[in-house]
Coordinates of C-alpha atoms and ligand atoms in Angstrom, one line a residue:
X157 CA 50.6 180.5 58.3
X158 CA 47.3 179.3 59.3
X159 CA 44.4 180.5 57.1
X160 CA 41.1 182.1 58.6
X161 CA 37.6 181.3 57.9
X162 CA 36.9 184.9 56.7
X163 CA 37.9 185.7 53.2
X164 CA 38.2 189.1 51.6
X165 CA 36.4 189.9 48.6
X166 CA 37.5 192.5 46.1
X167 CA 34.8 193.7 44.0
X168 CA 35.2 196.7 41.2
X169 CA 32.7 198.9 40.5
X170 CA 33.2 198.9 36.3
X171 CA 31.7 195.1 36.7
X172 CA 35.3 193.4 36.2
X173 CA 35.0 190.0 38.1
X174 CA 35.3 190.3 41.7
X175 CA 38.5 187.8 43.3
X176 CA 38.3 186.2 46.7
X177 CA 41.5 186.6 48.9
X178 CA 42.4 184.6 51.6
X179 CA 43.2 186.0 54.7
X180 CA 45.9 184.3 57.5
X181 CA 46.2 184.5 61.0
X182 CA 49.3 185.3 63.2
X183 CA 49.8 184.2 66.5
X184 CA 48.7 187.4 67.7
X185 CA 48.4 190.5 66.1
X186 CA 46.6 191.7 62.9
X187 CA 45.1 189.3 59.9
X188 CA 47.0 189.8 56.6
X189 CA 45.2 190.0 53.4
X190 CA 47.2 187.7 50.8
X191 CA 47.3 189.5 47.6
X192 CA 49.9 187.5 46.3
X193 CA 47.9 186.5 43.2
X194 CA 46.2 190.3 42.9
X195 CA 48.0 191.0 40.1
X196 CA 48.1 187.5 37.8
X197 CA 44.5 187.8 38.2
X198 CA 43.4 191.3 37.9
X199 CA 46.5 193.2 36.3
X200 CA 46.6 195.2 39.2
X201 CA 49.1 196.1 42.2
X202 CA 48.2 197.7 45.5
X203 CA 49.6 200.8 46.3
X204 CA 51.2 201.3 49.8
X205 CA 54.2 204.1 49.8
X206 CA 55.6 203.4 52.8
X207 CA 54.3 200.1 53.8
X208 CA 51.6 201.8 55.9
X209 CA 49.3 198.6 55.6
X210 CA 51.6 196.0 54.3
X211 CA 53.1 193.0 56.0
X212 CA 56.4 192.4 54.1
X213 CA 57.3 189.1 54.8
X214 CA 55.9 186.2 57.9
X215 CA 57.9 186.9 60.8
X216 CA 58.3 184.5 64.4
X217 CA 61.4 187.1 65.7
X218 CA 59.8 190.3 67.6
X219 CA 56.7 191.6 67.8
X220 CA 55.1 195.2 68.8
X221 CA 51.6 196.0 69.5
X222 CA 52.0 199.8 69.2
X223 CA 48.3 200.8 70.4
X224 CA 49.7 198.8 73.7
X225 CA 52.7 199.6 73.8
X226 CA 53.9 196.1 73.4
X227 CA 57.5 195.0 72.4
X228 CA 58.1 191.1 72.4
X229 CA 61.0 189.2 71.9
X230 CA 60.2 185.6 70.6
X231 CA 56.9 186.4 72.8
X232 CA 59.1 187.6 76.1
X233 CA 58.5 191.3 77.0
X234 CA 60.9 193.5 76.7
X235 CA 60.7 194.7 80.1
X236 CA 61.2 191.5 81.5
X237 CA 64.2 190.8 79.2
X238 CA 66.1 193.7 80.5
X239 CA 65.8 193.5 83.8
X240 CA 66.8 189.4 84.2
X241 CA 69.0 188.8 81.0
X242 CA 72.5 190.4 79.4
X243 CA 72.5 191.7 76.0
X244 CA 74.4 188.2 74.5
X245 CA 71.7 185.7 76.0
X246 CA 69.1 188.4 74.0
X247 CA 71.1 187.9 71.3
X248 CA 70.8 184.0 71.7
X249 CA 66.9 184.6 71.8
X250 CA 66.7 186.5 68.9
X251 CA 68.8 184.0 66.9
X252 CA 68.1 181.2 67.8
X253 CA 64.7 181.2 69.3
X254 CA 65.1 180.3 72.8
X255 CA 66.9 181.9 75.8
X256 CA 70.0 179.7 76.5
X257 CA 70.1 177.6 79.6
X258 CA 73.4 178.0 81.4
X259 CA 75.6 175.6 79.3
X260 CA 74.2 177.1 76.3
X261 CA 75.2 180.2 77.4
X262 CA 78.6 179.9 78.6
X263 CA 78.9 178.3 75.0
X264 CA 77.5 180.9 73.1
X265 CA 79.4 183.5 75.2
X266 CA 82.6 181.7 74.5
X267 CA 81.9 181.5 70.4
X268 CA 81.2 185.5 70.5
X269 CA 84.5 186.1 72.7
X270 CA 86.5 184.5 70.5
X271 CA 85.5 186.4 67.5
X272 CA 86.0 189.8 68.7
X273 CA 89.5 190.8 66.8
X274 CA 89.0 191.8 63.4
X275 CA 91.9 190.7 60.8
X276 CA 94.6 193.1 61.3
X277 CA 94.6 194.7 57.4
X278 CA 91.0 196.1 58.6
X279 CA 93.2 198.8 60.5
X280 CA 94.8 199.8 57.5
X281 CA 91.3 199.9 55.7
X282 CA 90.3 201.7 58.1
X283 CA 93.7 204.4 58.2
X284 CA 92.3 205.1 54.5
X285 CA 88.9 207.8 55.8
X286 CA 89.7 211.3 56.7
X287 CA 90.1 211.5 60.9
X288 CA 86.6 213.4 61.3
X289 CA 84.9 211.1 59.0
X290 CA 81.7 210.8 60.2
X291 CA 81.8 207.4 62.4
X292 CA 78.5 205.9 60.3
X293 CA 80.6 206.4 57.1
X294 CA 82.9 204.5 58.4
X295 CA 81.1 201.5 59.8
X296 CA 79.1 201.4 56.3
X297 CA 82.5 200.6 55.1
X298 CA 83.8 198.7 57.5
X299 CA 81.3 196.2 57.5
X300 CA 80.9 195.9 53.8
X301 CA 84.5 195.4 53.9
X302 CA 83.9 192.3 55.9
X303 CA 83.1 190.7 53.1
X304 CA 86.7 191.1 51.6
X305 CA 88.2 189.7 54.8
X306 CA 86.1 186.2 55.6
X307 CA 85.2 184.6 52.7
X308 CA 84.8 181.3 54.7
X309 CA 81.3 182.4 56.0
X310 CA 80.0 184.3 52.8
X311 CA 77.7 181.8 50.9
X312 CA 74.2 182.9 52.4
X313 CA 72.9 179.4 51.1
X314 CA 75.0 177.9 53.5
X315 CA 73.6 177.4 57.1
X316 CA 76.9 177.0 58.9
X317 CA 78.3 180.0 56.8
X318 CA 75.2 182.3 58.2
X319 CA 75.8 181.1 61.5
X320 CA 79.3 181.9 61.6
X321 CA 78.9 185.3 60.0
X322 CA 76.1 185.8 62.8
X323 CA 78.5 185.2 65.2
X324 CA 81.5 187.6 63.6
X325 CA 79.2 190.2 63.1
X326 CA 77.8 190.5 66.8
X327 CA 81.6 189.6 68.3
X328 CA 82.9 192.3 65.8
X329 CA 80.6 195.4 65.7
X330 CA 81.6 197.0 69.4
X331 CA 85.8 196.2 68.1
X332 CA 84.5 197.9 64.6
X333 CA 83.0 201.2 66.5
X334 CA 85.5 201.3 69.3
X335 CA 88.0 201.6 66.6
X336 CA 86.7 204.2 64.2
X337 CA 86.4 206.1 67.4
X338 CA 90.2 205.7 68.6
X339 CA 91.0 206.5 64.6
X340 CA 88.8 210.0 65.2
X341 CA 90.6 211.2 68.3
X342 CA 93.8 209.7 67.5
X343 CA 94.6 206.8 69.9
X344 CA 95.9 203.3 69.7
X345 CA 93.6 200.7 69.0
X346 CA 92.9 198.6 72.3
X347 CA 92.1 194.7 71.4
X348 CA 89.4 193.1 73.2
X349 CA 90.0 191.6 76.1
X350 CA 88.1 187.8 76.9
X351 CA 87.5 188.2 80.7
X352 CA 85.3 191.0 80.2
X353 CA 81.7 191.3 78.9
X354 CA 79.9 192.2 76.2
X355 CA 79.4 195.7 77.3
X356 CA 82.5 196.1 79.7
X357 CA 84.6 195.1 76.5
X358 CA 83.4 197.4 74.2
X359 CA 83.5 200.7 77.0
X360 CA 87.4 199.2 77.5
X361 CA 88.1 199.0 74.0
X362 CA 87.0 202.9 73.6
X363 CA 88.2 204.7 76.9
X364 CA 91.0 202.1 77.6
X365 CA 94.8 203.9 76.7
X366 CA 97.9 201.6 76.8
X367 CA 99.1 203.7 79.3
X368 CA 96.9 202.4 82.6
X369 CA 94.5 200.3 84.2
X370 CA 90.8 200.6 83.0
X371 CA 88.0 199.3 85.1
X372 CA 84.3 199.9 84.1
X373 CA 81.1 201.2 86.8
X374 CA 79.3 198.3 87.0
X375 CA 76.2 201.1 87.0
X376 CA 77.4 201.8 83.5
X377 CA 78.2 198.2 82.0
X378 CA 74.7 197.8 82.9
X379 CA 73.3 200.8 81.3
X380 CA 75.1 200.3 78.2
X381 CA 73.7 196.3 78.2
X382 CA 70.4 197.5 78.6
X383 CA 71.0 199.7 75.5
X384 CA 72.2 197.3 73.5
X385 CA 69.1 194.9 74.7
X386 CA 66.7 197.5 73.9
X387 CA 67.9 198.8 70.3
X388 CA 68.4 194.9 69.3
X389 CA 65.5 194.2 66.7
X390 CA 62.3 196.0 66.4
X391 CA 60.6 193.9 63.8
X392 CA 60.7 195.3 60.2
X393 CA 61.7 198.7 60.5
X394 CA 63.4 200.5 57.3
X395 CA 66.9 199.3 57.8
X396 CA 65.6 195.7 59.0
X397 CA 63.7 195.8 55.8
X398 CA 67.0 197.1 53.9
X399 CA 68.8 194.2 55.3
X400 CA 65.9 191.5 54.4
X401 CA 65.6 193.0 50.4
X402 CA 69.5 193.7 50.1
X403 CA 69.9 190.1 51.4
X404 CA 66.9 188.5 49.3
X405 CA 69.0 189.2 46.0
X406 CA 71.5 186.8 47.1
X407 CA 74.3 188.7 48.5
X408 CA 76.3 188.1 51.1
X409 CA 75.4 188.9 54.8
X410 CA 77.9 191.8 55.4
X411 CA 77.1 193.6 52.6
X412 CA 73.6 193.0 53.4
X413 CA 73.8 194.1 57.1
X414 CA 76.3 196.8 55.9
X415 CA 73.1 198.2 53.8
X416 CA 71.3 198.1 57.2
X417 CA 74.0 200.2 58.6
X418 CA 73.4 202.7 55.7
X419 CA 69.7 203.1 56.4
X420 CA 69.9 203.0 60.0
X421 CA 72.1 206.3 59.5
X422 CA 69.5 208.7 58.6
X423 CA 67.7 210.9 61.1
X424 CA 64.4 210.0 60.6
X425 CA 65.3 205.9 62.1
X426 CA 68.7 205.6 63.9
X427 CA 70.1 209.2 63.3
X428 CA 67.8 210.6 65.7
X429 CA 69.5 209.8 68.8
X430 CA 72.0 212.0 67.8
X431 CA 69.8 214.2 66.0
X432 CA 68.1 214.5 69.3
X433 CA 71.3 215.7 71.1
X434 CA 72.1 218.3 68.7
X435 CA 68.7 219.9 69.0
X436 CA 69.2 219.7 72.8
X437 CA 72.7 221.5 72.5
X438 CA 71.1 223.8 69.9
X439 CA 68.4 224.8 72.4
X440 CA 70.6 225.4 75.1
X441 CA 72.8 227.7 72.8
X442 CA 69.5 229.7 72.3
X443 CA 68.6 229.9 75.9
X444 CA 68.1 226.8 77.1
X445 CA 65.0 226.1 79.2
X446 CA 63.7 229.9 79.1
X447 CA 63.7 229.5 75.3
X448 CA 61.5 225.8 75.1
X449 CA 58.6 227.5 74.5
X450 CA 60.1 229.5 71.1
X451 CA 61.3 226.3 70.0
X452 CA 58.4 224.3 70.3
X453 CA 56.6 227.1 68.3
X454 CA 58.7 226.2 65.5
X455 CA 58.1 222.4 65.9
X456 CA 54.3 223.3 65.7
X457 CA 55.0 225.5 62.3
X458 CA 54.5 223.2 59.2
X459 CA 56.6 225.0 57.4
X460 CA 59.8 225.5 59.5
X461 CA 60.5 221.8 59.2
X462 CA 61.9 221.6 62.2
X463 CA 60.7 218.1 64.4
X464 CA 60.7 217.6 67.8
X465 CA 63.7 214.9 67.4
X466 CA 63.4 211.8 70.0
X467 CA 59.5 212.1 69.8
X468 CA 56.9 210.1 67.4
X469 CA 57.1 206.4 66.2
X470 CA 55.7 204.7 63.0
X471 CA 54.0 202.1 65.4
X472 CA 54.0 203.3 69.0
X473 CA 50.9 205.6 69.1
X474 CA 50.7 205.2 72.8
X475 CA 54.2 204.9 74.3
X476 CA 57.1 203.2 73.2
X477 CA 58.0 200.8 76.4
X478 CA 61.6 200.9 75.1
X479 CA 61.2 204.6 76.4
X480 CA 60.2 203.8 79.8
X481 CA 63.1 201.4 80.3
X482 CA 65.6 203.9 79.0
X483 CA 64.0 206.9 81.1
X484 CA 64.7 204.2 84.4
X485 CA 68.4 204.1 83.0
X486 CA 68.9 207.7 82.1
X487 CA 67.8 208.5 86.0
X488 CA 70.4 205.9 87.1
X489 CA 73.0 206.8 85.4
X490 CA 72.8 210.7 86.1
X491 CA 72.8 209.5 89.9
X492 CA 75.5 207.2 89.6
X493 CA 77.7 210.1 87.8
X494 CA 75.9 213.2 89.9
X495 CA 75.2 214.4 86.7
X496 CA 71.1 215.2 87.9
X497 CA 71.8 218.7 87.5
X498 CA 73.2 219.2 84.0
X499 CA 72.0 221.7 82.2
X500 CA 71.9 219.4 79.0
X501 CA 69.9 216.8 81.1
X502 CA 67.5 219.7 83.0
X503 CA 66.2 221.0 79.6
X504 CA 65.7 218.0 78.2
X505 CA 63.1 216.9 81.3
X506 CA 61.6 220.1 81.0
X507 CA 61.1 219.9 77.0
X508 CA 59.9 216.6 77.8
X509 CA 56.9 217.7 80.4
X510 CA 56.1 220.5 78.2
X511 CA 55.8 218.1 75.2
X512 CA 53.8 215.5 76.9
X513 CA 51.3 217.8 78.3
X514 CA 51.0 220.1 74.6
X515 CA 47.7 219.7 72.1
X516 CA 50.2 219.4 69.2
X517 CA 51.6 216.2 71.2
X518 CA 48.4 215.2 72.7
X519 CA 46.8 215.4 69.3
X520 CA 49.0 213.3 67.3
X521 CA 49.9 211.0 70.0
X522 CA 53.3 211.8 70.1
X523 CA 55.6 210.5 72.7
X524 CA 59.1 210.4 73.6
X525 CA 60.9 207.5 71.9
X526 CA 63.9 205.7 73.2
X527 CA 66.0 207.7 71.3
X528 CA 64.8 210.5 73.1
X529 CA 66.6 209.0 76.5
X530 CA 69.3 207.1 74.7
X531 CA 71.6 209.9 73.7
X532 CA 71.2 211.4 77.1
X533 CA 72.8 208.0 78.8
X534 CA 75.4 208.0 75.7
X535 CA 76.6 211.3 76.6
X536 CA 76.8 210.8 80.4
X537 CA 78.9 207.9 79.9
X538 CA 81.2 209.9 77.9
X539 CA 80.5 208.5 74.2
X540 CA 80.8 211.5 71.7
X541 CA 77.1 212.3 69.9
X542 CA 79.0 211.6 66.7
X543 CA 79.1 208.0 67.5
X544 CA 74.9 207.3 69.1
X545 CA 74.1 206.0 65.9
X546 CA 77.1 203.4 65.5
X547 CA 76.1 201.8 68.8
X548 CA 72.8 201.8 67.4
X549 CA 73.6 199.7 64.8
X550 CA 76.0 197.6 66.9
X551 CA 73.3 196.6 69.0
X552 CA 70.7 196.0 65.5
X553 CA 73.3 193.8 64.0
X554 CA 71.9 191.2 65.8
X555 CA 68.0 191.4 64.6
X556 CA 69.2 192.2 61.1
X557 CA 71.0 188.9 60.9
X558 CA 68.0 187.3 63.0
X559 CA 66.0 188.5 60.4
X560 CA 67.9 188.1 57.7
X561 CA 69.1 184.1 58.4
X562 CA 65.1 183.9 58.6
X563 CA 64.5 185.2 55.5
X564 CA 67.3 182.7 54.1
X565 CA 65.6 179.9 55.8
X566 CA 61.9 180.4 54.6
X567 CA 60.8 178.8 51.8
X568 CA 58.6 181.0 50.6
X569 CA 60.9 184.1 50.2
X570 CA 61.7 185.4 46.8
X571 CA 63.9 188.3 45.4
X572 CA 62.3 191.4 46.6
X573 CA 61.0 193.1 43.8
X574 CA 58.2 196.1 44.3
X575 CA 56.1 197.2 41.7
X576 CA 55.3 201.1 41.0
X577 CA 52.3 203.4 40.0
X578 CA 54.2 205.3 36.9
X579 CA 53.3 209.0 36.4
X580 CA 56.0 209.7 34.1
X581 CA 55.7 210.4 30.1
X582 CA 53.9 208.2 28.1
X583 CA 56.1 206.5 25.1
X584 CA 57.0 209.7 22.8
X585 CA 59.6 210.2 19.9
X586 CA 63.2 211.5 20.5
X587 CA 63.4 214.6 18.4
X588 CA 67.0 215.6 16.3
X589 CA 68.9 217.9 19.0
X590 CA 68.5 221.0 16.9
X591 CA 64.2 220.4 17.1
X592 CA 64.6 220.2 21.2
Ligands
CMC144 N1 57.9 216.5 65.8 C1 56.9 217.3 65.4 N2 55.8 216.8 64.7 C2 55.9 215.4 64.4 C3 56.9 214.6 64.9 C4 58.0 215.2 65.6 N3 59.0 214.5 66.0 N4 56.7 213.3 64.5 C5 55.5 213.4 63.8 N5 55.0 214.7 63.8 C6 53.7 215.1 63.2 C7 53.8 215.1 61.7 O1 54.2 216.3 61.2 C8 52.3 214.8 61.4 O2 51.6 216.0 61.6 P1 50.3 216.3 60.7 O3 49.3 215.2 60.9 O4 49.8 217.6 61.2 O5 50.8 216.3 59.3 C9 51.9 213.8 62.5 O6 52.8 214.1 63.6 C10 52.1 212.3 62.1 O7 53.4 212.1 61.7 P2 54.0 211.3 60.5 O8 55.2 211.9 60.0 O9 52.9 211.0 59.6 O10 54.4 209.9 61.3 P3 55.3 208.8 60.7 O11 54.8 207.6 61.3 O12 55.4 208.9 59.2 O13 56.7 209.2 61.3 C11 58.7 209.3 62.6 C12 57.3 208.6 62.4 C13 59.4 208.5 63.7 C14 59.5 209.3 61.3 C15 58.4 210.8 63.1 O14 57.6 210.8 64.2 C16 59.7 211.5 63.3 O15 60.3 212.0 62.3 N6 60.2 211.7 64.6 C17 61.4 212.3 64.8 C18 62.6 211.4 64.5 C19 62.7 210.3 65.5 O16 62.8 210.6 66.7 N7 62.9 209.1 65.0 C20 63.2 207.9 65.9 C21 62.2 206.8 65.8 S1 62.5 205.6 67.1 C22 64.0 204.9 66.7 C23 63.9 204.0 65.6 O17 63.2 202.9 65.7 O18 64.5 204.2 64.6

């Protein structure tokens, strides 16, 4: 961290001594005020529900300049990742800090390959849900269950252990989601197969049957990649930030990226790309396009608490460049698959134009977010809406355990431990039941 010549000064206006506290420059980005002593000093916290104006922890991994509409990668942009690089040499960025040079590819290609089967008892794990569990239920329990099956990369205090469980987790997530979807509709399993990629793998291992040949559109290998690039870290988000405190206790990196998978579930972060469907197939039950207008009414009408889902960001108040990429897919993909003039896929352009041009948008700077697009592909290609949210987390696995084997590595990081405002009863007396 390197420390600026400004300081901050806190002053209080009952005459209590004012503390000076110093502030640190990132690369690029905002200044942080370090309050770390706020409390020992004054008896005093902050109070930031939220995070709205808190940095969590120092960070080298990704970073986004929302005003912009900025999203780096270890300082490449993200639009310049997905065009020249595959998903797995992203993955080697975001790990390891550098984009591999060909040897350190075809090595780091051949370490994920050859993790992809999971121990065989996980089927039987998994044969324990119900058949229309809800595929994030099972992936939370799937991947906790990790734990139980490799204790030879467990001990988080162990570099070579976080590497290796780095390496099972990415190798493992697609096998993981491509079988609690088999489970769901009832097929065989299909193992991974080593000659294909990343991508092509995982759509084999899900449409595949043992019955015939499977070969995968190139158009749609690529789509999914670029899926997987794009949803692979986004800084410290609410799951990322699950992962980092459920890790900081101590625990072992499945469960801690399993925690990730739980937050990553609800609608308001990774839910929302299937969210986003359902309010697109609940639209088109109303009326479909003819009936936008009604629905955006509703949007607009606080207490309806219904959300335009697919639109608004924490961070991007201008666009979210993820979105742009994804739009660019969505197009390609619809072509590839004459799919252009599905009603599904017709509504949502048309919500979409009427959003971006509407004063309740406008207004609050609310723009379509890559979930918005995402869902759209993931249906085209045939992946049920069930299941958005578990390719979601396949592709975070990766920054979670970027961010998490960080975490591990820094010095300075401590048990995460936030402090509270309390508005509950002061200290009173239990009274004998009958007085209650
Ligand atoms: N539809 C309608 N109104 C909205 C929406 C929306 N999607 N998003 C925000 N608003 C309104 C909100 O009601 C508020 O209005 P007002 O100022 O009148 O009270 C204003 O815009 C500011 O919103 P906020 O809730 O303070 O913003 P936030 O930063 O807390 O929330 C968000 C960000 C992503 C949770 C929110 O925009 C949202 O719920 N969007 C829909 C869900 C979604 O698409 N999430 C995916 C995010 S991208 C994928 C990921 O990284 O997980």
């Amino acid at each position: 961290m390197t420390p600026s010549d400004v300081k901050a000064t806190l002053s209080f206006s009952d005459g209590s001594p004012s503390m000076e506290l110093p502030i640190y420059k990132g690369t690029i980005g905002p200044e942080v005020i370090d309050i770390r002593k706020l409390y020992g000093q004054t008896g005093k916290f902050t109070y930031d529900p939220g995070f709205l104006s808190t940095a969590s922890c120092n960070s080298a991994i990704t970073y986004i300049d929302g005003d912009k509409g900025e999203l780096l990668y270890r300082g490449y942009p993200i639009e310049q990742l997905a065009v020249n690089c595959d998903f797995l040499e992203t993955c080697h960025l975001l790990l390891y800090g550098e984009l591999p040079n060909s040897d350190q590819k075809s090595d780091f290609v051949n370490r994920v390959t050859h993790h992809t089967m999971v121990n065989e008892q996980m089927h039987f794990f998994l044969r324990g849900f119900r058949r229309d569990a809800h595929p994030m239920a099972v992936m939370t329990g799937l991947v906790g269950a990790l734990s139980a099956f490799y204790h030879d990369s467990t001990d988080i205090n162990n570099a070579e252990h976080r590497d290796i469980a780095a390496i099972r987790l990415i190798a493992k997530m697609p096998t993981l989601v491509a079988m609690a979807y088999k489970y769901s509709v009832g097929q065989p399993f299909i193992y991974p197969k080593n000659d294909l990629s990343y991508a092509g793998n995982f759509m084999r291992m899900m449409f595949a049957t043992p019955c015939e040949d499977f070969t995968v559109s190139p158009v749609i290998e690529r789509a999914l990649d670029r899926i997987f690039i794009l949803h692979a870290d986004h800084e410290q988000n609410a799951s990322t930030s699950t992962v980092r405190l459920c890790g900081s206790s101590g625990t072992n990196p499945f469960a801690a990226i399993a925690a990730g998978v739980a937050c990553l579930w609800g609608p308001a972060h990774g839910g929302a790309n299937e969210a986003a469907l359902n309010m697109l197939e609940d639209i088109q039950k109303m009326g479909g396009v003819e009936k936008i207008g009604e629905f955006i009414a509703q949007v607009k009408d606080k207490s309806s608490n219904v959300k335009l889902m697919g639109f608004g960001h924490r961070v991007y108040k201008n666009y979210d460049p993820r979105a742009k990429l994804m739009r660019e897919t969505c197009h390609e993909v619809l072509s590839e698959l004459g799919l252009h003039n599905d009603p599904l896929f017709k509504l949502a352009m048309a919500l979409e134009k009427i959003a971006l041009e509407d004063d309740y948008f406008v207004a609050r700077k609310l723009y379509p977010n890559v979930d918005f697009y995402s869902g759209i592909v993931q249906r085209a290609i045939g992946i049920p809406t069930s299941l958005f949210t578990a390719n979601f987390a396949l592709a975070r696995t990766v920054g979670w355990i970027a961010q998490l084997n960080e975490m591990i590595a820094d010095p300075e990081y401590k048990i995460g431990r936030p402090r509270q405002l309390f508005s509950g009863a002061a200290p009173r007396m239990v009274k004998p039941i009958g007085e209650r």
